[in-house]
Amino acid sequence: MIRIALAAASPLVRAGLADGLGALAGFELTLAAASLGELREAGFGAAEIAVVEVTDDTDLEILAGDGSRFVLLVDAGDERIGEWLIDGCSVLPRDASPEAIAAAATAARAGLVATPPRFAAEALRFERVGERRAAPPGVGALTRREREVLVAMSHGLGNREIGGALGISAHTAKFHVAQIIAKLQAQSRAHAVAKALRAGFADV
C-alpha cells in the first residue's frame, strides 16, 4: 500500500484527483489540502509520496534529498521542469490521469524519477552533464549589494538575518530580495538561488 498526500488549489481538481487515486488498488490517500504548505504543516499525513499541482503561486522549495517523495503536476514548457527533475522529483503534465500519477508514485517510492519523454528531452537540452545554462537574464545586472544578498539567500537566511549580517534593515533586505527575484525572472527565493547556481554564479 502506497500512502499519498495531495495538494491542489482548486477544490474541483482536488476532489477529482482524490476520487481517482482513492479508487485505485494499492493506494491510500491520507491527506488532501489546498497547498504544499498545508501538507508540510500536517506532516504530509504520514504519506510516503506527495502529489502537488504546481501553479504560478506555488512556493515550491525542494529540500536536499527530499525530491524523491514528490510527484509534480505542471504546465508543459515550465522552465523549472529540468531543475525539478535534477532535484529528484517526478514531473507529469497537469492533466495526467490517476493511473499515470499512480505509476509515477510507484516509481518515486522505488527511488526512480518518472516523467514523459518530451519533459525529459526538454530538461536534457538545458541540463546536460558538465554543461551550464546560459546566465539567466539579469545576473550581470545585479549590484554588489544584491550579490551579497544572493549569497546570504543561498545560505538560507531570512530577511531579518540578512539585514543583521550585512548591516542593513530587514525592510531594505526585503527590497533587495525582491529586486533579485525580478532581475533573475524567478518564481521564488529558492528559484532565484537555483538559477544563479545553474548559471555558475561563483559566489553562491
PDB file of C-alpha atoms in Angstrom:
ATOM      1  CA  MET A   1       0.000   0.000   0.000  1.00  0.00           C
ATOM      2  CA  ILE A   2       1.397   3.389  -1.034  1.00  0.00           C
ATOM      3  CA  ARG A   3       0.258   6.301   1.120  1.00  0.00           C
ATOM      4  CA  ILE A   4      -0.296   9.519  -0.868  1.00  0.00           C
ATOM      5  CA  ALA A   5      -0.870  13.128   0.168  1.00  0.00           C
ATOM      6  CA  LEU A   6      -2.379  15.536  -2.364  1.00  0.00           C
ATOM      7  CA  ALA A   7      -2.129  19.315  -2.791  1.00  0.00           C
ATOM      8  CA  ALA A   8      -4.215  21.167  -5.397  1.00  0.00           C
ATOM      9  CA  ALA A   9      -5.555  24.715  -5.137  1.00  0.00           C
ATOM     10  CA  SER A  10      -8.831  24.058  -6.964  1.00  0.00           C
ATOM     11  CA  PRO A  11     -11.421  22.163  -4.874  1.00  0.00           C
ATOM     12  CA  LEU A  12     -12.755  20.534  -8.058  1.00  0.00           C
ATOM     13  CA  VAL A  13      -9.314  19.352  -9.181  1.00  0.00           C
ATOM     14  CA  ARG A  14      -8.537  18.182  -5.652  1.00  0.00           C
ATOM     15  CA  ALA A  15     -11.766  16.213  -5.424  1.00  0.00           C
ATOM     16  CA  GLY A  16     -11.296  14.670  -8.868  1.00  0.00           C
ATOM     17  CA  LEU A  17      -7.731  13.556  -8.149  1.00  0.00           C
ATOM     18  CA  ALA A  18      -8.699  12.303  -4.701  1.00  0.00           C
ATOM     19  CA  ASP A  19     -11.541  10.198  -6.136  1.00  0.00           C
ATOM     20  CA  GLY A  20      -9.358   8.866  -8.957  1.00  0.00           C
ATOM     21  CA  LEU A  21      -6.413   7.910  -6.756  1.00  0.00           C
ATOM     22  CA  GLY A  22      -8.627   6.584  -3.987  1.00  0.00           C
ATOM     23  CA  ALA A  23     -10.293   4.193  -6.420  1.00  0.00           C
ATOM     24  CA  LEU A  24      -7.015   2.521  -7.389  1.00  0.00           C
ATOM     25  CA  ALA A  25      -5.957  -0.676  -5.641  1.00  0.00           C
ATOM     26  CA  GLY A  26      -2.767  -0.431  -3.634  1.00  0.00           C
ATOM     27  CA  PHE A  27      -3.053   3.281  -2.880  1.00  0.00           C
ATOM     28  CA  GLU A  28      -4.320   5.141   0.169  1.00  0.00           C
ATOM     29  CA  LEU A  29      -4.995   8.897   0.148  1.00  0.00           C
ATOM     30  CA  THR A  30      -4.020  10.056   3.645  1.00  0.00           C
ATOM     31  CA  LEU A  31      -4.445  13.811   3.211  1.00  0.00           C
ATOM     32  CA  ALA A  32      -5.800  16.297   0.656  1.00  0.00           C
ATOM     33  CA  ALA A  33      -5.041  20.013   1.031  1.00  0.00           C
ATOM     34  CA  ALA A  34      -5.113  23.251  -0.932  1.00  0.00           C
ATOM     35  CA  SER A  35      -1.375  23.888  -0.792  1.00  0.00           C
ATOM     36  CA  LEU A  36       2.018  22.316  -0.215  1.00  0.00           C
ATOM     37  CA  GLY A  37       2.379  24.479   2.879  1.00  0.00           C
ATOM     38  CA  GLU A  38      -0.700  22.850   4.405  1.00  0.00           C
ATOM     39  CA  LEU A  39       0.737  19.409   3.656  1.00  0.00           C
ATOM     40  CA  ARG A  40       4.019  20.347   5.345  1.00  0.00           C
ATOM     41  CA  GLU A  41       2.235  21.705   8.414  1.00  0.00           C
ATOM     42  CA  ALA A  42       0.316  18.428   8.721  1.00  0.00           C
ATOM     43  CA  GLY A  43       3.442  16.302   8.311  1.00  0.00           C
ATOM     44  CA  PHE A  44       2.150  15.136   4.921  1.00  0.00           C
ATOM     45  CA  GLY A  45      -0.391  12.985   6.753  1.00  0.00           C
ATOM     46  CA  ALA A  46       2.341  10.342   7.194  1.00  0.00           C
ATOM     47  CA  ALA A  47       2.256   9.828   3.412  1.00  0.00           C
ATOM     48  CA  GLU A  48       5.195   8.398   1.501  1.00  0.00           C
ATOM     49  CA  ILE A  49       4.536  10.401  -1.665  1.00  0.00           C
ATOM     50  CA  ALA A  50       3.157  13.923  -2.125  1.00  0.00           C
ATOM     51  CA  VAL A  51       1.315  14.749  -5.357  1.00  0.00           C
ATOM     52  CA  VAL A  52       1.402  18.522  -5.878  1.00  0.00           C
ATOM     53  CA  GLU A  53      -0.341  20.544  -8.575  1.00  0.00           C
ATOM     54  CA  VAL A  54       2.087  23.393  -9.333  1.00  0.00           C
ATOM     55  CA  THR A  55       0.764  26.835 -10.303  1.00  0.00           C
ATOM     56  CA  ASP A  56       2.472  30.218 -10.639  1.00  0.00           C
ATOM     57  CA  ASP A  57       1.573  30.884  -7.000  1.00  0.00           C
ATOM     58  CA  THR A  58       3.039  27.635  -5.659  1.00  0.00           C
ATOM     59  CA  ASP A  59       6.004  28.297  -3.361  1.00  0.00           C
ATOM     60  CA  LEU A  60       7.816  25.065  -4.069  1.00  0.00           C
ATOM     61  CA  GLU A  61      11.091  24.638  -2.210  1.00  0.00           C
ATOM     62  CA  ILE A  62      12.526  21.135  -2.510  1.00  0.00           C
ATOM     63  CA  LEU A  63      14.844  20.335   0.362  1.00  0.00           C
ATOM     64  CA  ALA A  64      18.052  18.415  -0.300  1.00  0.00           C
ATOM     65  CA  GLY A  65      17.284  14.707  -0.636  1.00  0.00           C
ATOM     66  CA  ASP A  66      13.548  15.387  -0.430  1.00  0.00           C
ATOM     67  CA  GLY A  67      12.735  15.384  -4.145  1.00  0.00           C
ATOM     68  CA  SER A  68      12.041  11.670  -4.491  1.00  0.00           C
ATOM     69  CA  ARG A  69       8.875  11.964  -2.421  1.00  0.00           C
ATOM     70  CA  PHE A  70       7.243  14.443  -4.845  1.00  0.00           C
ATOM     71  CA  VAL A  71       5.160  13.903  -7.967  1.00  0.00           C
ATOM     72  CA  LEU A  72       4.580  17.334  -9.520  1.00  0.00           C
ATOM     73  CA  LEU A  73       1.765  18.184 -11.940  1.00  0.00           C
ATOM     74  CA  VAL A  74       2.879  21.104 -14.111  1.00  0.00           C
ATOM     75  CA  ASP A  75       2.234  23.003 -17.315  1.00  0.00           C
ATOM     76  CA  ALA A  76       4.246  21.898 -20.350  1.00  0.00           C
ATOM     77  CA  GLY A  77       7.021  24.374 -21.055  1.00  0.00           C
ATOM     78  CA  ASP A  78       7.562  25.406 -17.433  1.00  0.00           C
ATOM     79  CA  GLU A  79      11.258  26.374 -17.339  1.00  0.00           C
ATOM     80  CA  ARG A  80      11.649  24.796 -13.900  1.00  0.00           C
ATOM     81  CA  ILE A  81      10.983  21.229 -15.123  1.00  0.00           C
ATOM     82  CA  GLY A  82      14.675  20.474 -15.571  1.00  0.00           C
ATOM     83  CA  GLU A  83      15.514  21.768 -12.098  1.00  0.00           C
ATOM     84  CA  TRP A  84      12.802  19.655 -10.500  1.00  0.00           C
ATOM     85  CA  LEU A  85      13.933  16.533 -12.335  1.00  0.00           C
ATOM     86  CA  ILE A  86      17.514  17.119 -11.185  1.00  0.00           C
ATOM     87  CA  ASP A  87      16.182  17.527  -7.633  1.00  0.00           C
ATOM     88  CA  GLY A  88      14.755  14.007  -7.962  1.00  0.00           C
ATOM     89  CA  CYS A  89      11.079  14.894  -8.380  1.00  0.00           C
ATOM     90  CA  SER A  90       8.815  13.030 -10.769  1.00  0.00           C
ATOM     91  CA  VAL A  91       7.159  15.547 -13.107  1.00  0.00           C
ATOM     92  CA  LEU A  92       3.944  14.940 -15.066  1.00  0.00           C
ATOM     93  CA  PRO A  93       1.613  17.102 -17.168  1.00  0.00           C
ATOM     94  CA  ARG A  94      -1.123  18.845 -15.214  1.00  0.00           C
ATOM     95  CA  ASP A  95      -3.777  16.728 -16.983  1.00  0.00           C
ATOM     96  CA  ALA A  96      -2.109  13.388 -16.142  1.00  0.00           C
ATOM     97  CA  SER A  97      -4.560  10.564 -15.436  1.00  0.00           C
ATOM     98  CA  PRO A  98      -4.851   8.983 -11.970  1.00  0.00           C
ATOM     99  CA  GLU A  99      -3.254   5.856 -13.440  1.00  0.00           C
ATOM    100  CA  ALA A 100      -0.230   7.849 -14.662  1.00  0.00           C
ATOM    101  CA  ILE A 101       0.090   9.581 -11.282  1.00  0.00           C
ATOM    102  CA  ALA A 102      -0.104   6.209  -9.532  1.00  0.00           C
ATOM    103  CA  ALA A 103       2.622   4.824 -11.801  1.00  0.00           C
ATOM    104  CA  ALA A 104       4.830   7.841 -11.030  1.00  0.00           C
ATOM    105  CA  ALA A 105       4.206   7.418  -7.298  1.00  0.00           C
ATOM    106  CA  THR A 106       5.217   3.759  -7.537  1.00  0.00           C
ATOM    107  CA  ALA A 107       8.414   4.746  -9.351  1.00  0.00           C
ATOM    108  CA  ALA A 108       9.137   7.518  -6.845  1.00  0.00           C
ATOM    109  CA  ARG A 109       8.819   5.137  -3.898  1.00  0.00           C
ATOM    110  CA  ALA A 110      11.371   2.894  -5.620  1.00  0.00           C
ATOM    111  CA  GLY A 111      13.761   5.853  -5.886  1.00  0.00           C
ATOM    112  CA  LEU A 112      13.149   6.429  -9.596  1.00  0.00           C
ATOM    113  CA  VAL A 113      12.118   9.567 -11.479  1.00  0.00           C
ATOM    114  CA  ALA A 114       9.076   9.393 -13.747  1.00  0.00           C
ATOM    115  CA  THR A 115       8.385  11.941 -16.485  1.00  0.00           C
ATOM    116  CA  PRO A 116       7.091  11.930 -20.090  1.00  0.00           C
ATOM    117  CA  PRO A 117       9.710  11.732 -22.876  1.00  0.00           C
ATOM    118  CA  ARG A 118       9.023  15.314 -24.004  1.00  0.00           C
ATOM    119  CA  PHE A 119       9.713  16.647 -20.493  1.00  0.00           C
ATOM    120  CA  ALA A 120      12.914  14.604 -20.256  1.00  0.00           C
ATOM    121  CA  ALA A 121      14.090  15.789 -23.681  1.00  0.00           C
ATOM    122  CA  GLU A 122      13.448  19.403 -22.757  1.00  0.00           C
ATOM    123  CA  ALA A 123      15.335  19.024 -19.487  1.00  0.00           C
ATOM    124  CA  LEU A 124      18.305  17.304 -21.128  1.00  0.00           C
ATOM    125  CA  ARG A 125      18.690  20.138 -23.610  1.00  0.00           C
ATOM    126  CA  PHE A 126      19.401  22.515 -20.749  1.00  0.00           C
ATOM    127  CA  GLU A 127      20.918  20.219 -18.133  1.00  0.00           C
ATOM    128  CA  ARG A 128      23.475  18.057 -19.964  1.00  0.00           C
ATOM    129  CA  VAL A 129      26.209  16.740 -17.698  1.00  0.00           C
ATOM    130  CA  GLY A 130      29.005  19.300 -17.374  1.00  0.00           C
ATOM    131  CA  GLU A 131      27.143  21.958 -19.337  1.00  0.00           C
ATOM    132  CA  ARG A 132      25.958  25.147 -17.691  1.00  0.00           C
ATOM    133  CA  ARG A 133      22.894  27.033 -18.683  1.00  0.00           C
ATOM    134  CA  ALA A 134      23.299  30.439 -20.146  1.00  0.00           C
ATOM    135  CA  ALA A 135      23.148  33.035 -17.412  1.00  0.00           C
ATOM    136  CA  PRO A 136      19.530  33.952 -16.722  1.00  0.00           C
ATOM    137  CA  PRO A 137      18.513  37.472 -17.667  1.00  0.00           C
ATOM    138  CA  GLY A 138      19.676  39.956 -15.058  1.00  0.00           C
ATOM    139  CA  VAL A 139      22.595  38.087 -13.467  1.00  0.00           C
ATOM    140  CA  GLY A 140      25.063  40.564 -14.901  1.00  0.00           C
ATOM    141  CA  ALA A 141      22.848  43.436 -13.769  1.00  0.00           C
ATOM    142  CA  LEU A 142      22.961  42.515 -10.069  1.00  0.00           C
ATOM    143  CA  THR A 143      24.610  45.177  -7.944  1.00  0.00           C
ATOM    144  CA  ARG A 144      27.376  44.349  -5.465  1.00  0.00           C
ATOM    145  CA  ARG A 145      24.867  44.544  -2.613  1.00  0.00           C
ATOM    146  CA  GLU A 146      22.383  42.322  -4.457  1.00  0.00           C
ATOM    147  CA  ARG A 147      25.135  39.746  -4.987  1.00  0.00           C
ATOM    148  CA  GLU A 148      25.871  39.842  -1.250  1.00  0.00           C
ATOM    149  CA  VAL A 149      22.183  39.357  -0.508  1.00  0.00           C
ATOM    150  CA  LEU A 150      22.025  36.497  -3.034  1.00  0.00           C
ATOM    151  CA  VAL A 151      24.911  34.757  -1.252  1.00  0.00           C
ATOM    152  CA  ALA A 152      23.069  35.177   2.068  1.00  0.00           C
ATOM    153  CA  MET A 153      19.897  33.790   0.475  1.00  0.00           C
ATOM    154  CA  SER A 154      21.845  30.723  -0.670  1.00  0.00           C
ATOM    155  CA  HIS A 155      22.735  30.097   2.982  1.00  0.00           C
ATOM    156  CA  GLY A 156      19.047  30.009   3.875  1.00  0.00           C
ATOM    157  CA  LEU A 157      18.953  33.340   5.726  1.00  0.00           C
ATOM    158  CA  GLY A 158      15.690  35.222   6.096  1.00  0.00           C
ATOM    159  CA  ASN A 159      15.293  38.971   5.588  1.00  0.00           C
ATOM    160  CA  ARG A 160      15.990  39.843   9.237  1.00  0.00           C
ATOM    161  CA  GLU A 161      19.076  37.608   9.305  1.00  0.00           C
ATOM    162  CA  ILE A 162      20.333  39.049   6.014  1.00  0.00           C
ATOM    163  CA  GLY A 163      19.902  42.532   7.405  1.00  0.00           C
ATOM    164  CA  GLY A 164      21.865  41.653  10.525  1.00  0.00           C
ATOM    165  CA  ALA A 165      24.672  40.045   8.531  1.00  0.00           C
ATOM    166  CA  LEU A 166      25.013  42.947   6.090  1.00  0.00           C
ATOM    167  CA  GLY A 167      24.269  45.819   8.466  1.00  0.00           C
ATOM    168  CA  ILE A 168      21.053  46.857   6.764  1.00  0.00           C
ATOM    169  CA  SER A 169      17.436  46.862   7.868  1.00  0.00           C
ATOM    170  CA  ALA A 170      15.139  43.887   7.298  1.00  0.00           C
ATOM    171  CA  HIS A 171      12.993  46.161   5.099  1.00  0.00           C
ATOM    172  CA  THR A 172      15.998  47.008   2.910  1.00  0.00           C
ATOM    173  CA  ALA A 173      16.950  43.330   2.733  1.00  0.00           C
ATOM    174  CA  LYS A 174      13.406  42.515   1.622  1.00  0.00           C
ATOM    175  CA  PHE A 175      13.683  45.146  -1.125  1.00  0.00           C
ATOM    176  CA  HIS A 176      16.976  43.658  -2.387  1.00  0.00           C
ATOM    177  CA  VAL A 177      15.477  40.147  -2.389  1.00  0.00           C
ATOM    178  CA  ALA A 178      12.530  41.388  -4.467  1.00  0.00           C
ATOM    179  CA  GLN A 179      14.925  43.065  -6.905  1.00  0.00           C
ATOM    180  CA  ILE A 180      16.983  39.869  -7.262  1.00  0.00           C
ATOM    181  CA  ILE A 181      13.897  37.744  -7.921  1.00  0.00           C
ATOM    182  CA  ALA A 182      12.673  40.253 -10.520  1.00  0.00           C
ATOM    183  CA  LYS A 183      16.046  40.568 -12.292  1.00  0.00           C
ATOM    184  CA  LEU A 184      16.522  36.794 -12.452  1.00  0.00           C
ATOM    185  CA  GLN A 185      12.903  36.301 -13.554  1.00  0.00           C
ATOM    186  CA  ALA A 186      12.493  33.758 -10.768  1.00  0.00           C
ATOM    187  CA  GLN A 187       9.370  32.471  -9.070  1.00  0.00           C
ATOM    188  CA  SER A 188      10.703  32.458  -5.516  1.00  0.00           C
ATOM    189  CA  ARG A 189      13.813  32.962  -3.380  1.00  0.00           C
ATOM    190  CA  ALA A 190      14.826  29.317  -3.837  1.00  0.00           C
ATOM    191  CA  HIS A 191      14.243  29.544  -7.587  1.00  0.00           C
ATOM    192  CA  ALA A 192      16.488  32.638  -7.788  1.00  0.00           C
ATOM    193  CA  VAL A 193      19.304  30.838  -5.972  1.00  0.00           C
ATOM    194  CA  ALA A 194      18.854  27.758  -8.166  1.00  0.00           C
ATOM    195  CA  LYS A 195      19.024  29.857 -11.344  1.00  0.00           C
ATOM    196  CA  ALA A 196      22.209  31.543 -10.135  1.00  0.00           C
ATOM    197  CA  LEU A 197      23.770  28.177  -9.332  1.00  0.00           C
ATOM    198  CA  ARG A 198      22.783  26.723 -12.707  1.00  0.00           C
ATOM    199  CA  ALA A 199      24.435  29.708 -14.403  1.00  0.00           C
ATOM    200  CA  GLY A 200      27.661  29.115 -12.471  1.00  0.00           C
ATOM    201  CA  PHE A 201      27.381  32.196 -10.265  1.00  0.00           C
ATOM    202  CA  ALA A 202      30.602  31.532  -8.381  1.00  0.00           C
ATOM    203  CA  ASP A 203      29.788  33.424  -5.183  1.00  0.00           C
ATOM    204  CA  VAL A 204      26.711  31.298  -4.378  1.00  0.00           C
TER     205      VAL A 204
END
